[in-house]
C-alpha cells in the first residue's frame, strides 16, 4: 500500500473534509523553501507550512542545535525545575519585545498561548478582588481552536457547532482603511470600566483573510482600552519574528500591550512551542502568601528543552544581518509584484505588510467565503505547478520563508499571473 492509502486508512487530518478530500501528498524531505514528495516532485512552500517556517526546511543550524540538546537533556518537568535553554530563551526574547514585557510563561502552541493570556487576564482581576468579565475582540479574528481561543475569535462556520459553549465576547470590526472612524465611534460605546481584556492580532488578521489595518487606529483603540484599565493582549502568533517587516508587529506601535502571545515562528517552524509574556504589574498580581492567587496552569511539555534549543537556534539566524536583508528583499519584491497585481482586472484589494502580500480574487455573484469554489480552483492550479499556497476563500496570499530566493518568488508570481489569466 502507498503512504497516502495507508494514511487514509488511519488518519484524520486537520481542517479537512475527509470524505471528499483528495489523498494527501507524501512529503519525504524539505530543503530551503522546497518540499519534496516521494517521487522527487518539488513544491515551493509559499505559506511557510501554515506560517511557521522562517529560515527554510531542515535548516542545518537548527538541526545541529536540536540534535545536541536531544543528546543532553530531552525533557524535564518545569515545576520546581529549570534548565539553560528555557532561561536563555526568555533572556533573549524579552529584550526583543516591547520594553514593558517582563515575564515569560511557556506552553506549546498558539492556542494555548492565548488560553494562558486569557487566564492571566481574568485571574489578574480576580486576584485584585475586582472581577471583570467583559472581553472585546475583533470580528474575523482568529486566536486558535481551543475553547477559550475560539471564544475570542470571530464567530464563523468553523465555530458554529460550539457557539453554545463559548463565553460571550463583544466585537468590533477591524479598523481597516476607510472604517477607522466608525470603529472608534463603536468602541467608545463598548469600552467601560468592566472590560477585562481587549485582544487583537496586530496589523494583520491572518486566518480571517489576511485583513490588514494601519497602526494609528489600533493605537487609538489601545489607548481607549487603557483609559478603562482593560488589559491589552497582542496575539502575535502569526505576525511575530519578522513577518511584518519588523521583528514584531507591535514595533509599529508606540502603545505597548500588557500581554503577548507568540508561537509559530518561535522555533523557526521546527517544533511546537509558544510563550505568553506579560508586564510586571500582571506578574505581581499573582505574588502572594495566599496559594489561591497562583496561576494554576501548565502542560506536560511546558518549556521543552529541545523546542527551546530550536528557538535559540532560530533566533541566531533571525538576528543575522543576512536575514534582515532577506526580509527587506522580499518586501521589495512583493511591492513590485503588488503594483502588477493592481493592474489586473481579476484582482482587488491588494495589500501588503512586510513579507505578507495578499489580494482578493474578484468573484461574481457567488459571494466570498472560505467555501467558495474559486478557492479550490486556485489551490489546485498552483499546486499542479509546484507552488504551495492555500487561499483563504477568495483571498490569495504569499507568506514565504525568508530564505526564498528572488527566482523562487518570480516563479510563484508568474504562476499566480497564469492563474489570474484563466479566471
Ligand atoms: C495560528 C494562530 C493561532 C493558533 O496557533 P496554533 O499553534 O495553531 O494553536 C493563534 N493566533 C493566531 C493569530 C494564529 O495565526
Short mmCIF file of C-alpha atoms and ligand atoms in Angstrom, two decimals:
data_model
loop_
_atom_site.label_atom_id
_atom_site.label_comp_id
_atom_site.label_asym_id
_atom_site.label_seq_id
_atom_site.Cartn_x
_atom_site.Cartn_y
_atom_site.Cartn_z
CA UNK A 1 0.00 0.00 0.00
CA UNK A 2 1.21 3.51 -0.75
CA UNK A 3 1.69 6.00 2.07
CA UNK A 4 -1.39 8.06 1.06
CA UNK A 5 -3.51 4.90 1.10
CA UNK A 6 -2.16 3.83 4.49
CA UNK A 7 -2.80 7.38 5.69
CA UNK A 8 -6.39 7.33 4.53
CA UNK A 9 -6.99 4.11 6.47
CA UNK A 10 -5.90 5.51 9.84
CA UNK A 11 -5.50 9.31 9.88
CA UNK A 12 -7.92 12.18 10.45
CA UNK A 13 -6.41 15.41 9.05
CA UNK A 14 -6.90 18.96 10.38
CA UNK A 15 -9.38 21.29 8.65
CA UNK A 16 -10.15 18.53 6.15
CA UNK A 17 -13.46 17.08 4.96
CA UNK A 18 -12.21 13.51 4.90
CA UNK A 19 -14.96 12.23 2.61
CA UNK A 20 -14.15 14.47 -0.32
CA UNK A 21 -10.50 15.39 0.23
CA UNK A 22 -8.02 14.03 -2.32
CA UNK A 23 -5.33 11.69 -0.98
CA UNK A 24 -2.65 13.64 0.91
CA UNK A 25 0.72 14.29 -0.71
CA UNK A 26 3.51 12.31 0.95
CA UNK A 27 6.44 14.63 1.72
CA UNK A 28 9.74 12.93 2.34
CA UNK A 29 12.18 15.82 2.58
CA UNK A 30 12.44 19.58 2.86
CA UNK A 31 15.23 21.97 1.99
CA UNK A 32 15.10 25.76 1.95
CA UNK A 33 11.70 26.80 0.63
CA UNK A 34 11.18 23.49 -1.13
CA UNK A 35 9.32 20.35 -0.11
CA UNK A 36 9.93 17.10 -1.99
CA UNK A 37 7.47 14.25 -2.39
CA UNK A 38 8.29 10.56 -2.69
CA UNK A 39 8.59 10.76 -6.48
CA UNK A 40 11.01 13.68 -6.30
CA UNK A 41 8.43 16.31 -7.26
CA UNK A 42 9.03 19.62 -5.52
CA UNK A 43 6.66 22.17 -4.03
CA UNK A 44 7.58 25.75 -3.33
CA UNK A 45 6.27 26.38 0.19
CA UNK A 46 4.83 29.89 -0.16
CA UNK A 47 2.85 29.65 3.09
CA UNK A 48 5.77 28.60 5.29
CA UNK A 49 3.89 25.40 6.14
CA UNK A 50 1.00 27.15 7.89
CA UNK A 51 3.00 30.25 8.76
CA UNK A 52 5.56 28.55 10.98
CA UNK A 53 8.75 28.28 8.93
CA UNK A 54 11.17 31.21 8.95
CA UNK A 55 14.52 30.04 7.60
CA UNK A 56 13.64 27.14 5.32
CA UNK A 57 13.03 23.46 5.93
CA UNK A 58 15.53 21.23 7.75
CA UNK A 59 17.87 24.13 8.43
CA UNK A 60 21.29 22.69 9.36
CA UNK A 61 21.95 25.14 12.22
CA UNK A 62 18.62 24.36 13.89
CA UNK A 63 19.08 20.63 13.23
CA UNK A 64 22.52 20.78 14.86
CA UNK A 65 21.30 22.57 17.99
CA UNK A 66 18.25 20.32 18.33
CA UNK A 67 20.41 17.25 17.98
CA UNK A 68 22.90 18.49 20.61
CA UNK A 69 20.07 19.24 23.01
CA UNK A 70 18.47 15.83 22.42
CA UNK A 71 21.70 14.17 23.43
CA UNK A 72 21.98 16.29 26.60
CA UNK A 73 18.50 16.70 28.04
CA UNK A 74 15.35 15.88 26.10
CA UNK A 75 12.84 16.99 28.72
CA UNK A 76 12.37 17.71 32.39
CA UNK A 77 9.37 18.72 34.48
CA UNK A 78 9.22 22.54 34.57
CA UNK A 79 7.63 22.98 38.01
CA UNK A 80 10.36 23.28 40.67
CA UNK A 81 12.98 22.55 37.98
CA UNK A 82 14.55 24.65 35.27
CA UNK A 83 17.14 24.39 32.51
CA UNK A 84 19.51 26.56 30.49
CA UNK A 85 17.58 26.62 27.16
CA UNK A 86 14.36 27.92 28.79
CA UNK A 87 16.13 30.61 30.80
CA UNK A 88 18.36 31.62 27.90
CA UNK A 89 15.41 31.87 25.52
CA UNK A 90 13.47 34.09 27.94
CA UNK A 91 16.60 36.23 28.41
CA UNK A 92 16.94 36.63 24.66
CA UNK A 93 13.25 37.12 23.87
CA UNK A 94 12.36 39.80 26.41
CA UNK A 95 14.79 42.44 25.06
CA UNK A 96 13.25 41.94 21.59
CA UNK A 97 9.73 42.66 22.86
CA UNK A 98 8.10 45.97 23.85
CA UNK A 99 10.03 47.21 26.89
CA UNK A 100 7.19 46.61 29.38
CA UNK A 101 7.23 42.81 28.84
CA UNK A 102 8.95 41.26 31.85
CA UNK A 103 7.94 37.60 32.28
CA UNK A 104 7.79 34.57 30.00
CA UNK A 105 5.31 31.74 30.52
CA UNK A 106 5.83 28.70 28.29
CA UNK A 107 3.25 26.48 26.61
CA UNK A 108 3.28 24.58 23.36
CA UNK A 109 1.09 26.11 20.66
CA UNK A 110 -0.56 29.35 19.66
CA UNK A 111 -3.97 28.40 21.03
CA UNK A 112 -2.59 27.58 24.47
CA UNK A 113 -0.56 30.81 24.45
CA UNK A 114 -3.90 32.59 24.01
CA UNK A 115 -5.59 30.47 26.70
CA UNK A 116 -2.79 31.40 29.12
CA UNK A 117 -3.10 35.11 28.26
CA UNK A 118 -6.87 34.98 28.88
CA UNK A 119 -6.44 33.12 32.16
CA UNK A 120 -3.77 35.60 33.28
CA UNK A 121 -6.10 38.48 32.41
CA UNK A 122 -9.19 37.07 34.15
CA UNK A 123 -7.25 35.95 37.21
CA UNK A 124 -5.44 39.28 37.39
CA UNK A 125 -8.80 40.94 38.06
CA UNK A 126 -9.85 38.10 40.33
CA UNK A 127 -6.67 38.37 42.39
CA UNK A 128 -7.12 42.13 42.72
CA UNK A 129 -10.58 41.46 44.14
CA UNK A 130 -12.20 43.44 41.31
CA UNK A 131 -13.51 40.74 38.98
CA UNK A 132 -14.14 41.84 35.40
CA UNK A 133 -15.80 39.64 32.80
CA UNK A 134 -16.19 41.51 29.55
CA UNK A 135 -13.82 40.89 26.64
CA UNK A 136 -13.53 42.97 23.49
CA UNK A 137 -12.22 41.36 20.29
CA UNK A 138 -12.34 41.88 16.55
CA UNK A 139 -14.82 40.33 14.17
CA UNK A 140 -12.94 37.97 11.81
CA UNK A 141 -10.28 37.47 14.48
CA UNK A 142 -8.58 34.10 14.75
CA UNK A 143 -6.87 33.15 18.00
CA UNK A 144 -6.83 29.35 17.80
CA UNK A 145 -9.03 26.28 18.06
CA UNK A 146 -9.25 25.52 21.78
CA UNK A 147 -12.38 26.76 23.55
CA UNK A 148 -11.08 29.99 25.08
CA UNK A 149 -9.24 30.84 21.87
CA UNK A 150 -12.37 30.05 19.83
CA UNK A 151 -14.47 32.19 22.16
CA UNK A 152 -12.37 35.30 21.49
CA UNK A 153 -12.22 34.58 17.76
CA UNK A 154 -14.84 35.77 15.31
CA UNK A 155 -17.93 33.59 15.00
CA UNK A 156 -17.98 31.68 11.72
CA UNK A 157 -18.91 28.38 10.10
CA UNK A 158 -15.90 26.92 11.91
CA UNK A 159 -17.20 27.79 15.37
CA UNK A 160 -20.94 27.25 14.70
CA UNK A 161 -21.24 23.81 16.40
CA UNK A 162 -19.59 25.18 19.54
CA UNK A 163 -21.27 28.56 19.94
CA UNK A 164 -23.44 27.40 22.88
CA UNK A 165 -20.25 26.51 24.76
CA UNK A 166 -18.28 29.69 24.10
CA UNK A 167 -18.20 32.60 26.54
CA UNK A 168 -19.61 35.88 25.27
CA UNK A 169 -17.32 38.40 23.66
CA UNK A 170 -18.12 41.84 22.35
CA UNK A 171 -16.95 42.50 18.82
CA UNK A 172 -15.61 45.45 16.94
CA UNK A 173 -14.97 45.40 13.21
CA UNK A 174 -11.24 45.58 12.48
CA UNK A 175 -10.30 49.21 11.78
CA UNK A 176 -9.44 48.64 8.12
CA UNK A 177 -8.82 51.64 5.85
CA UNK A 178 -11.98 53.69 5.48
CA UNK A 179 -13.64 52.15 8.52
CA UNK A 180 -11.44 53.68 11.24
CA UNK A 181 -13.77 56.44 12.42
CA UNK A 182 -16.82 54.18 12.59
CA UNK A 183 -14.88 51.57 14.58
CA UNK A 184 -13.57 54.15 17.03
CA UNK A 185 -17.09 55.50 17.48
CA UNK A 186 -18.41 52.00 18.18
CA UNK A 187 -15.50 51.38 20.56
CA UNK A 188 -16.36 54.48 22.60
CA UNK A 189 -19.66 52.81 23.50
CA UNK A 190 -18.09 49.42 24.13
CA UNK A 191 -15.15 50.18 26.42
CA UNK A 192 -16.08 50.74 30.05
CA UNK A 193 -14.56 50.05 33.45
CA UNK A 194 -15.75 46.44 33.46
CA UNK A 195 -13.77 45.29 30.40
CA UNK A 196 -11.21 42.70 31.50
CA UNK A 197 -9.27 42.47 28.25
CA UNK A 198 -9.02 43.64 24.66
CA UNK A 199 -7.42 41.06 22.34
CA UNK A 200 -6.32 41.51 18.75
CA UNK A 201 -3.90 40.41 16.05
CA UNK A 202 -1.74 43.49 15.48
CA UNK A 203 -1.87 44.91 11.91
CA UNK A 204 -2.65 41.61 10.14
CA UNK A 205 -5.57 39.30 10.89
CA UNK A 206 -4.28 36.03 9.48
CA UNK A 207 -6.89 33.29 9.24
CA UNK A 208 -9.66 35.89 8.94
CA UNK A 209 -8.36 36.51 5.40
CA UNK A 210 -5.10 38.45 5.79
CA UNK A 211 -7.12 41.51 6.73
CA UNK A 212 -4.74 44.44 7.23
CA UNK A 213 -5.07 47.72 9.05
CA UNK A 214 -2.78 50.62 9.96
CA UNK A 215 -1.00 51.30 13.28
CA UNK A 216 -2.90 54.55 14.10
CA UNK A 217 -6.39 53.13 14.64
CA UNK A 218 -5.18 50.23 16.78
CA UNK A 219 -3.21 52.70 18.91
CA UNK A 220 -6.35 54.73 19.43
CA UNK A 221 -8.19 51.56 20.49
CA UNK A 222 -5.39 50.53 22.85
CA UNK A 223 -5.48 53.98 24.45
CA UNK A 224 -9.24 53.72 24.85
CA UNK A 225 -8.91 50.26 26.47
CA UNK A 226 -6.22 51.64 28.80
CA UNK A 227 -8.36 54.57 29.91
CA UNK A 228 -10.74 51.98 31.31
CA UNK A 229 -7.99 49.81 32.78
CA UNK A 230 -8.62 46.90 30.40
CA UNK A 231 -5.64 44.62 29.78
CA UNK A 232 -4.40 44.67 26.20
CA UNK A 233 -3.46 41.31 24.62
CA UNK A 234 -1.46 41.32 21.37
CA UNK A 235 -1.70 37.94 19.64
CA UNK A 236 1.50 37.88 17.56
CA UNK A 237 1.36 34.13 16.96
CA UNK A 238 1.40 34.75 13.20
CA UNK A 239 2.84 38.28 12.93
CA UNK A 240 5.89 37.66 15.11
CA UNK A 241 9.52 37.08 14.15
CA UNK A 242 9.84 39.35 11.14
CA UNK A 243 6.74 38.59 9.07
CA UNK A 244 5.54 42.19 9.09
CA UNK A 245 8.96 43.61 8.23
CA UNK A 246 9.78 44.37 11.88
CA UNK A 247 10.65 41.70 14.45
CA UNK A 248 7.19 42.13 15.97
CA UNK A 249 4.15 43.95 14.62
CA UNK A 250 3.96 45.74 17.99
CA UNK A 251 7.15 47.56 16.99
CA UNK A 252 4.99 49.61 14.62
CA UNK A 253 3.11 50.87 17.68
CA UNK A 254 4.06 53.34 20.40
CA UNK A 255 1.38 51.92 22.71
CA UNK A 256 2.55 48.69 24.35
CA UNK A 257 0.39 45.63 25.03
CA UNK A 258 0.11 44.16 28.54
CA UNK A 259 0.28 40.58 27.30
CA UNK A 260 1.73 38.99 24.18
CA UNK A 261 1.23 35.56 22.60
CA UNK A 262 3.99 34.08 20.42
CA UNK A 263 4.32 30.73 18.69
CA UNK A 264 4.52 29.56 15.02
CA UNK A 265 7.87 31.18 14.01
CA UNK A 266 9.22 30.93 17.57
CA UNK A 267 11.13 27.71 16.84
CA UNK A 268 11.70 28.69 13.22
CA UNK A 269 8.86 26.31 12.47
CA UNK A 270 10.72 23.29 13.78
CA UNK A 271 8.81 22.28 16.89
CA UNK A 272 5.73 23.04 18.93
CA UNK A 273 6.44 25.80 21.44
CA UNK A 274 4.78 29.03 22.50
CA UNK A 275 5.11 31.76 25.06
CA UNK A 276 2.81 34.20 26.75
CA UNK A 277 4.61 37.26 28.06
CA UNK A 278 3.31 39.88 30.46
CA UNK A 279 4.13 43.07 32.32
CA UNK A 280 5.49 43.29 35.86
CA UNK A 281 2.08 44.53 37.08
CA UNK A 282 0.32 41.39 35.87
CA UNK A 283 3.02 39.11 37.26
CA UNK A 284 2.92 40.88 40.61
CA UNK A 285 -0.84 40.44 40.93
CA UNK A 286 -0.16 36.70 41.31
CA UNK A 287 2.51 37.09 44.03
CA UNK A 288 1.07 36.34 47.44
CA UNK A 289 1.35 34.17 50.51
CA UNK A 290 -2.18 33.14 49.55
CA UNK A 291 -1.78 30.00 47.43
CA UNK A 292 -5.10 30.63 45.73
CA UNK A 293 -3.54 33.54 43.86
CA UNK A 294 -1.25 31.13 41.95
CA UNK A 295 -1.62 30.75 38.20
CA UNK A 296 -2.76 27.13 38.13
CA UNK A 297 -1.86 26.34 34.56
CA UNK A 298 0.74 24.13 32.93
CA UNK A 299 1.30 21.49 30.29
CA UNK A 300 3.29 18.26 30.35
CA UNK A 301 5.74 19.65 27.83
CA UNK A 302 5.99 23.19 29.23
CA UNK A 303 9.33 24.70 28.11
CA UNK A 304 10.52 21.54 26.42
CA UNK A 305 14.34 21.93 26.24
CA UNK A 306 14.59 20.64 22.67
CA UNK A 307 11.96 23.12 21.47
CA UNK A 308 13.72 25.92 23.40
CA UNK A 309 17.02 24.92 21.74
CA UNK A 310 15.31 25.10 18.33
CA UNK A 311 14.06 28.60 19.21
CA UNK A 312 17.51 29.76 20.28
CA UNK A 313 18.95 28.47 17.02
CA UNK A 314 16.17 30.18 15.07
CA UNK A 315 16.90 33.47 16.89
CA UNK A 316 20.59 33.12 15.96
CA UNK A 317 19.51 33.02 12.32
CA UNK A 318 16.85 35.73 12.66
CA UNK A 319 19.38 38.14 14.17
CA UNK A 320 21.90 37.70 11.36
CA UNK A 321 22.22 40.78 9.12
CA UNK A 322 21.67 38.44 6.13
CA UNK A 323 18.20 37.60 7.39
CA UNK A 324 17.32 41.24 7.86
CA UNK A 325 18.49 41.83 4.28
CA UNK A 326 16.48 38.86 3.02
CA UNK A 327 13.34 40.23 4.68
CA UNK A 328 13.94 43.65 3.09
CA UNK A 329 14.49 41.95 -0.27
CA UNK A 330 11.19 40.05 -0.05
CA UNK A 331 9.35 43.22 0.99
CA UNK A 332 10.75 44.97 -2.12
CA UNK A 333 9.91 42.09 -4.47
CA UNK A 334 6.37 41.94 -3.10
CA UNK A 335 5.94 45.69 -3.58
CA UNK A 336 6.83 45.45 -7.25
CA UNK A 337 4.54 42.46 -7.77
CA UNK A 338 1.75 44.24 -5.88
CA UNK A 339 1.91 47.04 -8.46
CA UNK A 340 1.50 44.47 -11.24
CA UNK A 341 -1.42 42.86 -9.43
CA UNK A 342 -3.20 46.20 -9.03
CA UNK A 343 -3.42 46.44 -12.82
CA UNK A 344 -5.12 43.07 -13.16
CA UNK A 345 -8.90 43.04 -13.68
CA UNK A 346 -9.34 39.74 -11.80
CA UNK A 347 -7.79 41.20 -8.64
CA UNK A 348 -8.95 43.61 -5.95
CA UNK A 349 -7.87 44.88 -2.58
CA UNK A 350 -4.13 44.25 -2.98
CA UNK A 351 -2.46 44.69 0.41
CA UNK A 352 0.94 44.16 1.94
CA UNK A 353 2.55 44.30 5.35
CA UNK A 354 6.21 43.37 5.24
CA UNK A 355 6.73 39.88 3.83
CA UNK A 356 2.98 39.18 3.69
CA UNK A 357 1.29 40.01 0.41
CA UNK A 358 -2.44 39.36 -0.02
CA UNK A 359 -5.19 40.14 -2.53
CA UNK A 360 -8.75 39.14 -3.31
CA UNK A 361 -9.81 37.27 -6.41
CA UNK A 362 -12.77 39.13 -7.83
CA UNK A 363 -15.77 36.85 -7.55
CA UNK A 364 -19.03 37.45 -9.32
CA UNK A 365 -22.31 36.57 -7.66
CA UNK A 366 -21.16 33.63 -5.58
CA UNK A 367 -20.01 35.83 -2.70
CA UNK A 368 -16.71 35.49 -0.94
CA UNK A 369 -16.32 32.77 1.63
CA UNK A 370 -13.84 30.12 2.63
CA UNK A 371 -16.04 27.60 0.88
CA UNK A 372 -16.06 29.45 -2.39
CA UNK A 373 -15.18 27.08 -5.22
CA UNK A 374 -12.72 29.57 -6.68
CA UNK A 375 -10.59 28.67 -3.68
CA UNK A 376 -10.27 25.06 -4.77
CA UNK A 377 -9.61 26.03 -8.37
CA UNK A 378 -6.81 28.38 -7.34
CA UNK A 379 -5.29 25.91 -4.87
CA UNK A 380 -5.23 23.12 -7.48
CA UNK A 381 -3.93 25.30 -10.29
CA UNK A 382 -0.96 26.47 -8.21
CA UNK A 383 -0.26 23.05 -6.70
CA UNK A 384 -0.20 21.49 -10.17
CA UNK A 385 2.56 23.97 -11.00
CA UNK A 386 4.56 23.11 -7.88
CA UNK A 387 3.50 26.15 -5.84
CA UNK A 388 2.04 25.50 -2.40
CA UNK A 389 -0.42 28.23 -1.49
CA UNK A 390 -3.63 27.82 0.50
CA UNK A 391 -6.14 30.51 -0.42
CA UNK A 392 -8.44 31.63 2.40
CA UNK A 393 -11.69 31.64 0.40
CA UNK A 394 -11.08 34.07 -2.44
CA UNK A 395 -8.08 35.59 -0.64
CA UNK A 396 -4.71 34.60 -2.07
CA UNK A 397 -1.58 35.40 -0.10
CA UNK A 398 2.15 34.81 -0.05
CA UNK A 399 3.91 34.31 3.28
CA UNK A 400 7.27 32.82 2.30
CA UNK A 401 10.22 31.64 4.39
CA UNK A 402 12.93 34.33 4.42
CA UNK A 403 15.39 32.11 2.55
CA UNK A 404 13.12 32.15 -0.53
CA UNK A 405 15.21 33.34 -3.48
CA UNK A 406 14.20 36.02 -5.98
CA UNK A 407 13.94 33.30 -8.65
CA UNK A 408 11.59 31.31 -6.45
CA UNK A 409 9.47 34.38 -5.77
CA UNK A 410 9.34 35.09 -9.52
CA UNK A 411 8.25 31.51 -10.12
CA UNK A 412 5.38 31.93 -7.65
CA UNK A 413 4.43 35.34 -9.06
CA UNK A 414 4.27 34.05 -12.62
CA UNK A 415 2.18 31.04 -11.60
CA UNK A 416 -0.23 33.49 -9.93
CA UNK A 417 -0.41 35.61 -13.09
CA UNK A 418 -1.07 32.42 -15.05
CA UNK A 419 -3.91 31.60 -12.69
CA UNK A 420 -5.37 35.10 -12.98
CA UNK A 421 -5.45 34.85 -16.75
CA UNK A 422 -7.61 31.71 -16.54
CA UNK A 423 -10.22 33.48 -14.41
C1 LIG B 1 -2.34 30.06 14.18
C2 LIG B 1 -2.77 31.10 15.15
C3 LIG B 1 -3.14 30.78 16.46
C4 LIG B 1 -3.23 29.35 16.92
O1 LIG B 1 -1.99 28.74 16.95
P1 LIG B 1 -1.90 27.12 16.92
O2 LIG B 1 -0.47 26.84 17.16
O3 LIG B 1 -2.37 26.71 15.57
O4 LIG B 1 -2.78 26.64 18.01
C5 LIG B 1 -3.47 31.80 17.33
N1 LIG B 1 -3.45 33.07 16.93
C6 LIG B 1 -3.09 33.44 15.69
C7 LIG B 1 -3.06 34.88 15.32
C8 LIG B 1 -2.77 32.47 14.75
O5 LIG B 1 -2.45 32.83 13.49
#
